[in-house]
Amino acid sequence: MIDLFTAAVMFCHVGKEPTYETCEVMHSKTKYMTETSCQEDTVKILNKMFEMTGIAEKYYVADAQCYNWLNKDSENSL
Protein backbone atom coordinates (compact mmCIF):
# COMPACT_ATOMS: atom_id res chain seq x y z
CA MET A 1 0.00 0.00 0.00
CA ILE A 2 1.20 3.50 -0.81
CA ASP A 3 0.99 6.00 2.03
CA LEU A 4 0.05 9.68 1.84
CA PHE A 5 1.97 12.08 4.09
CA THR A 6 1.67 15.83 4.57
CA ALA A 7 3.72 18.10 6.82
CA ALA A 8 2.69 20.55 9.52
CA VAL A 9 5.02 22.99 11.25
CA MET A 10 4.36 24.97 14.44
CA PHE A 11 6.09 28.37 14.55
CA CYS A 12 6.21 30.33 17.82
CA HIS A 13 7.34 33.86 18.67
CA VAL A 14 10.95 34.09 19.83
CA GLY A 15 11.27 34.97 23.53
CA LYS A 16 7.65 34.16 24.40
CA GLU A 17 6.10 31.15 26.08
CA PRO A 18 4.46 28.87 23.47
CA THR A 19 0.69 29.40 23.74
CA TYR A 20 -2.40 29.59 21.54
CA GLU A 21 -1.73 33.33 21.11
CA THR A 22 2.02 33.11 20.37
CA CYS A 23 2.17 30.15 17.97
CA GLU A 24 0.86 29.33 14.49
CA VAL A 25 0.56 25.99 12.69
CA MET A 26 1.27 25.94 8.96
CA HIS A 27 0.15 22.97 6.86
CA SER A 28 1.89 21.88 3.68
CA LYS A 29 -0.14 21.51 0.48
CA THR A 30 2.43 19.02 -0.84
CA LYS A 31 1.82 15.30 -0.43
CA TYR A 32 4.49 12.62 -0.15
CA MET A 33 4.55 8.84 -0.57
CA THR A 34 7.01 8.26 2.30
CA GLU A 35 7.58 9.78 5.72
CA THR A 36 11.29 10.11 4.95
CA SER A 37 10.67 12.20 1.81
CA CYS A 38 8.21 14.36 3.75
CA GLN A 39 10.72 14.95 6.55
CA GLU A 40 13.67 15.61 4.24
CA ASP A 41 11.74 18.07 2.07
CA THR A 42 10.29 19.86 5.11
CA VAL A 43 13.77 20.32 6.61
CA LYS A 44 15.10 21.61 3.26
CA ILE A 45 12.24 24.09 2.91
CA LEU A 46 12.60 25.31 6.50
CA ASN A 47 16.37 25.72 6.18
CA LYS A 48 15.97 27.71 2.95
CA MET A 49 13.21 29.86 4.45
CA PHE A 50 15.29 30.69 7.54
CA GLU A 51 18.37 31.35 5.38
CA MET A 52 16.65 33.62 2.85
CA THR A 53 14.29 35.60 5.09
CA GLY A 54 14.42 37.41 8.42
CA ILE A 55 11.87 35.06 9.96
CA ALA A 56 14.36 33.71 12.54
CA GLU A 57 14.31 37.12 14.24
CA LYS A 58 10.62 36.68 15.07
CA TYR A 59 9.80 32.95 15.00
CA TYR A 60 11.31 29.57 15.77
CA VAL A 61 10.13 26.07 14.85
CA ALA A 62 8.57 24.57 17.98
CA ASP A 63 7.52 21.34 16.26
CA ALA A 64 7.29 19.74 12.83
CA GLN A 65 5.49 16.53 11.94
CA CYS A 66 4.67 14.44 8.90
CA TYR A 67 1.21 12.90 9.17
CA ASN A 68 0.16 9.70 7.40
CA TRP A 69 -3.43 10.09 6.21
CA LEU A 70 -3.87 6.55 4.90
CA ASN A 71 -2.58 4.64 7.91
CA LYS A 72 -3.83 6.61 10.88
CA ASP A 73 -4.94 5.75 14.38
CA SER A 74 -8.75 5.66 14.48
CA GLU A 75 -8.71 7.34 17.92
CA ASN A 76 -7.50 10.57 16.27
CA SER A 77 -10.11 10.54 13.50
CA LEU A 78 -13.28 12.61 13.52
mmCIF file of C-alpha atoms in Angstrom, residues 4-34:
data_model
loop_
_atom_site.group_PDB
_atom_site.id
_atom_site.type_symbol
_atom_site.label_atom_id
_atom_site.label_comp_id
_atom_site.label_asym_id
_atom_site.label_seq_id
_atom_site.Cartn_x
_atom_site.Cartn_y
_atom_site.Cartn_z
ATOM 1 C CA LEU A 4 0.055 9.675 1.837
ATOM 2 C CA PHE A 5 1.965 12.077 4.091
ATOM 3 C CA THR A 6 1.671 15.832 4.574
ATOM 4 C CA ALA A 7 3.723 18.104 6.822
ATOM 5 C CA ALA A 8 2.691 20.546 9.522
ATOM 6 C CA VAL A 9 5.025 22.987 11.254
ATOM 7 C CA MET A 10 4.365 24.966 14.441
ATOM 8 C CA PHE A 11 6.089 28.371 14.549
ATOM 9 C CA CYS A 12 6.212 30.329 17.820
ATOM 10 C CA HIS A 13 7.338 33.864 18.668
ATOM 11 C CA VAL A 14 10.950 34.092 19.832
ATOM 12 C CA GLY A 15 11.266 34.971 23.528
ATOM 13 C CA LYS A 16 7.650 34.161 24.401
ATOM 14 C CA GLU A 17 6.101 31.148 26.082
ATOM 15 C CA PRO A 18 4.462 28.874 23.473
ATOM 16 C CA THR A 19 0.689 29.402 23.741
ATOM 17 C CA TYR A 20 -2.402 29.595 21.545
ATOM 18 C CA GLU A 21 -1.735 33.329 21.110
ATOM 19 C CA THR A 22 2.018 33.112 20.368
ATOM 20 C CA CYS A 23 2.169 30.148 17.966
ATOM 21 C CA GLU A 24 0.857 29.333 14.490
ATOM 22 C CA VAL A 25 0.559 25.993 12.694
ATOM 23 C CA MET A 26 1.271 25.942 8.965
ATOM 24 C CA HIS A 27 0.146 22.968 6.861
ATOM 25 C CA SER A 28 1.885 21.884 3.679
ATOM 26 C CA LYS A 29 -0.140 21.508 0.482
ATOM 27 C CA THR A 30 2.426 19.025 -0.835
ATOM 28 C CA LYS A 31 1.820 15.300 -0.434
ATOM 29 C CA TYR A 32 4.495 12.621 -0.147
ATOM 30 C CA MET A 33 4.551 8.844 -0.572
ATOM 31 C CA THR A 34 7.007 8.257 2.303
#
